[in-house]
Amino acid sequence: MSQEKLAELRGRLCEVANVGAAVVLLSWDQETYMPPKAAPGRGQQLATLSAISHQMFTAPELGALLDELGDGRASLEPDDAALVAETRYDYDRAKRLPESFVRRFVEEQSKAYESWVKAREENRFEVFRPQLDVLVGLLKERAELLGYTGSPYNALLEDHERGMTAEELRPLFAGLAERQGALIRRIVESGRRPDTAWADQEWDTQRQWDFTMRVLEDMGFDFEAGRQDRSVHPFTTNLELYDVRVTTRVNPRLLFSAVMSSVHEGGHALYEQGFLERDRHTPLAAAPSLGLHESQSRMWENVIGRSRPFWEHYAGRLRDAFPSQLDGVSVQQLYEAVNRVEPSLIRVEADECTYNLHVILRFEIEVGVIEGRIAVADLPEVWNAKMKEYLGVDVPDDLRGCLQDIHWAHGSMGYFPTYTLGNLYASQIFERILDDLPGLWDDIAAGRFGGLLDWLREHIHRRGRRDLAPAVVRDVTGREPGAEAYLGYLERKYGELYGV
Amino acid sequence: MSQEKLAELRGRLCEVANVGAAVVLLSWDQETYMPPKAAPGRGQQLATLSAISHQMFTAPELGALLDELGDGRASLEPDDAALVAETRYDYDRAKRLPESFVRRFVEEQSKAYESWVKAREENRFEVFRPQLDVLVGLLKERAELLGYTGSPYNALLEDHERGMTAEELRPLFAGLAERQGALIRRIVESGRRPDTAWADQEWDTQRQWDFTMRVLEDMGFDFEAGRQDRSVHPFTTNLELYDVRVTTRVNPRLLFSAVMSSVHEGGHALYEQGFLERDRHTPLAAAPSLGLHESQSRMWENVIGRSRPFWEHYAGRLRDAFPSQLDGVSVQQLYEAVNRVEPSLIRVEADECTYNLHVILRFEIEVGVIEGRIAVADLPEVWNAKMKEYLGVDVPDDLRGCLQDIHWAHGSMGYFPTYTLGNLYASQIFERILDDLPGLWDDIAAGRFGGLLDWLREHIHRRGRRDLAPAVVRDVTGREPGAEAYLGYLERKYGELYGV
């Protein structure tokens, strides 16, 4: 009996997933290949498809199925019980959002994205402001519809980092700001700066591209079940388990930008390719939180990709790509250049030491905006003041200030904190990995990533959404998630690099 | 009152069009960028979306709207009356196909496509046969569901060339086969063959690609509202009026393949970009038949793109791309090479003189299969015999025989005849264009296509689906559609080229 019901549930979820795949492809195409005049129509297509998906997922028949399966959960296999419970969670949340709201939200997202692009072209926040005002209104409405305790911001956090609250993040972030701020000051005051004058050249974009493809392949990305393309803002997405797509951007002036971006997105993509076949098309084929997702991308990008052993291996390959330009540049110089610390304006190009500060100021602004303490119109001013306070830099214009990120244009608030949580999870998990794989750094110096990937598959990826992020971290590391591992890692690595 | 109803109709059609756009993008991606392991999932996604689109379009509410608007059609503006009538036509046809059938058909299409790809890899029709048998069964079922008079094949023809019948095509095609056959024999017996030894070189694919992009731009293709990509089989598709996509294929051994393919698809694409803004998202933003659609692609490809004035203009540009390789090659040599006549095995590489014979043999096979007179298992044998009869060539294997086209793998029968009808329509329409634009050849020799495009926009494109194809041809040319203009064009052009 419950086997039939389970099959029916899986069938319905597969149909919803198929519509979801279309939504993903429409979005992917929007940022990779879509011609510009198609933008308004694309917004409508996304709105229609999102509404259909929402309608299918919130169908009363699906609710009835979940009721029946929930009543008999004592007799379900653990996998099936997890499927029912996680679908229930999503179903109850989705039910709180009327279809008209979903449709309106997607339509306004597309408009906001366009006005954000325009505002960037004109380098004027004011062009984006009216549409951001609309989105913030919708986000507040969303929070009320979803419900929350404490700050209304918690309803939005829940979308990205289930169970997390602004109240919990505040002291955590305050601690990070203090110790990272102190580290940055020591570095700046040391007066030491790596010599990166050699990097100030033109780097052929095709060769950069080929290099990123090679690294992705080495990492274990399955190109038979995914691909890489170019976009203005790198991202990872997936239509389904066997169709995972990353993007990167290639800048002829920046040698490390494309490869670090590919390694980052590759970390996300390996996670997406690592879910279980039996979870395909269901809510279980997903990370429990964006923070845990980011732990994968950031472990690959920062812990691995900015390590000395990594560059011991790839220095030779990079030299093969740029023989005359890298003539005489040592492994140590590459390692120092890819870890250069400098308080700067742009989050996505920020180094590891300053990165979290970019996140913290966004978190504070978002909470203020959603709680109604900061007006959208005041964003540039607040932004610039906080940049001065946290990073000591002056923001020359909106493009390099509050217009730099795509997130708000997508109607995403509550997302940024997951980047920092990802950093914390990554370091804590990596300590355990080193315990389990004592030869890991030797492997990496030899370009062998298979042992690491196997470990991640077994301990993180295959779980899908069976446990929440803190439970995964606890289970893997034997400790509560915290900031100690991360701060220790940062202070050791950069203490050594900068002699502070 | 009827204004409200019309707005409601347009709203519903827009929603259906939005789902249709997702279907188109999923299909486009399937043939351009999709990673191979995603194929089975893609088939399911297409099946789900097609079923949803069918369900939305056949909703009883839409039928009721059409009833009410149809009752009051006397008071409708002509545009609105056309919209209601054409939607009614589609609605009634769609209603005859149950959703389960639509879904099954799409699923089997995807499986058939995969087995066709596999059969091509192994060069064995037998690998494809079981799945083609399934599709033919579904096509027969489709014919019965849709209804027909005369041959059941007419139900399938109606999908592609409304109002056309096998009974009407038979004598038309017999006449073509006779006169084209005679022309080919005269050419072969003349012993004259253009010297194309110079073309037997490697042609850099990036330069070929750049050349195709330039020609498309010259033709008037709007790259802000469309794009070109590569695929194994060139095609044109559109998500909507402002998102029209062509593909081409680039072969380093074939200098003319990519550019002729781009010009052909460009002809389709200009048609798609030429519908009226007010018809957007409705059945009126479409060609009345594939034959008329092909008249555009074939006019651009053959009548224009294989003309001497066209190469008078592009010879210089092609020489810029391949200066040393084309050193000493004259305009006349290019013109002769692009019009080389040679009975051969592959339809898509066939010259104008032999092309229709490829179509005619497929038409005869399709009618035989659908009428149950030819068994799927006998296809290779029948194919090879007809190739010998019509073109005098021996088919060495299935790859160069009955496995060459994608159409059957897509479940399309009744489609091929539209290629030949397109040739006929194109020539007949072009006679009228030359009457209206006496300076056209001079324009083309100067690379100016604006006058031609304006003419096509006004007389063909903007009509959308307001008139059936024969009515358009009659209206534009003052004569019934027929084969005379085409045969006259062919005999003049190739008589002169080959002195026969």
Tab-separated table of C-alpha atoms in Angstrom, chain A residues 14-15 18-19 21 25-26 28-29 33-38 41-42 44-45 48-49 52 56 103 222-227 239-240 242-243 245 280-281, chain B residues 14-15 18-19 21 25-26 28-29 33-38 41-42 44-45 48-49 52 56 103 222-227 239-240 242-243 245 280-281:
chain	number	residue	atom	x	y	z
A	14	CYS	CA	9.513	13.878	-10.981
A	15	GLU	CA	6.940	15.886	-12.915
A	18	ASN	CA	10.887	18.289	-14.954
A	19	VAL	CA	9.205	21.683	-14.868
A	21	ALA	CA	14.523	21.733	-15.071
A	25	LEU	CA	17.471	26.055	-18.319
A	26	LEU	CA	15.585	29.295	-19.015
A	28	TRP	CA	20.912	29.469	-17.332
A	29	ASP	CA	20.299	30.588	-20.890
A	33	TYR	CA	23.368	32.786	-24.502
A	34	MET	CA	20.047	34.667	-24.588
A	35	PRO	CA	19.932	37.581	-27.054
A	36	PRO	CA	19.238	40.924	-25.331
A	37	LYS	CA	15.842	41.699	-26.841
A	38	ALA	CA	14.531	38.426	-25.434
A	41	GLY	CA	9.778	37.743	-22.761
A	42	ARG	CA	12.130	35.597	-20.699
A	44	GLN	CA	7.280	36.167	-18.524
A	45	GLN	CA	8.347	32.635	-19.437
A	48	THR	CA	4.621	31.179	-16.107
A	49	LEU	CA	6.817	28.150	-15.510
A	52	ILE	CA	3.059	26.047	-12.908
A	56	MET	CA	1.910	21.293	-9.266
A	103	ARG	CA	4.270	34.846	-10.226
A	222	ASP	CA	32.017	14.712	-15.156
A	223	PHE	CA	31.795	16.526	-18.489
A	224	GLU	CA	29.509	13.798	-19.803
A	225	ALA	CA	26.969	14.960	-17.237
A	226	GLY	CA	27.674	18.661	-17.210
A	227	ARG	CA	29.411	21.533	-18.932
A	239	LEU	CA	18.695	20.732	-14.475
A	240	GLU	CA	19.017	17.322	-12.857
A	242	TYR	CA	23.061	14.293	-14.992
A	243	ASP	CA	23.026	17.883	-16.202
A	245	ARG	CA	26.370	23.366	-15.367
A	280	ARG	CA	17.182	11.933	-8.328
A	281	HIS	CA	14.174	14.159	-9.026
B	14	CYS	CA	0.562	33.840	-24.002
B	15	GLU	CA	0.749	31.361	-21.127
B	18	ASN	CA	5.527	30.629	-22.553
B	19	VAL	CA	5.418	26.894	-21.927
B	21	ALA	CA	9.175	28.567	-25.307
B	25	LEU	CA	14.700	25.853	-25.413
B	26	LEU	CA	14.911	22.296	-24.058
B	28	TRP	CA	17.459	23.610	-28.863
B	29	ASP	CA	19.756	22.807	-25.957
B	33	TYR	CA	24.937	22.173	-25.626
B	34	MET	CA	23.347	19.363	-23.582
B	35	PRO	CA	25.830	16.902	-22.065
B	36	PRO	CA	25.287	13.328	-23.302
B	37	LYS	CA	24.229	11.711	-20.021
B	38	ALA	CA	21.360	14.189	-19.766
B	41	GLY	CA	16.162	12.994	-18.516
B	42	ARG	CA	15.688	15.500	-21.311
B	44	GLN	CA	11.146	13.151	-19.767
B	45	GLN	CA	11.352	16.903	-19.363
B	48	THR	CA	6.148	16.682	-19.148
B	49	LEU	CA	6.272	20.154	-20.681
B	52	ILE	CA	1.335	20.614	-19.821
B	56	MET	CA	-3.373	24.253	-21.156
B	103	ARG	CA	3.171	12.392	-23.713
B	222	ASP	CA	18.832	40.734	-35.963
B	223	PHE	CA	21.474	39.378	-33.591
B	224	GLU	CA	19.935	41.392	-30.766
B	225	ALA	CA	16.879	39.167	-31.115
B	226	GLY	CA	18.510	35.900	-32.064
B	227	ARG	CA	21.740	33.971	-32.318
B	239	LEU	CA	11.270	30.761	-28.389
B	240	GLU	CA	9.328	33.853	-29.374
B	242	TYR	CA	12.527	38.258	-30.096
B	243	ASP	CA	14.453	35.031	-29.631
B	245	ARG	CA	17.906	30.835	-33.157
B	280	ARG	CA	3.362	37.756	-30.807
B	281	HIS	CA	2.511	34.801	-28.557
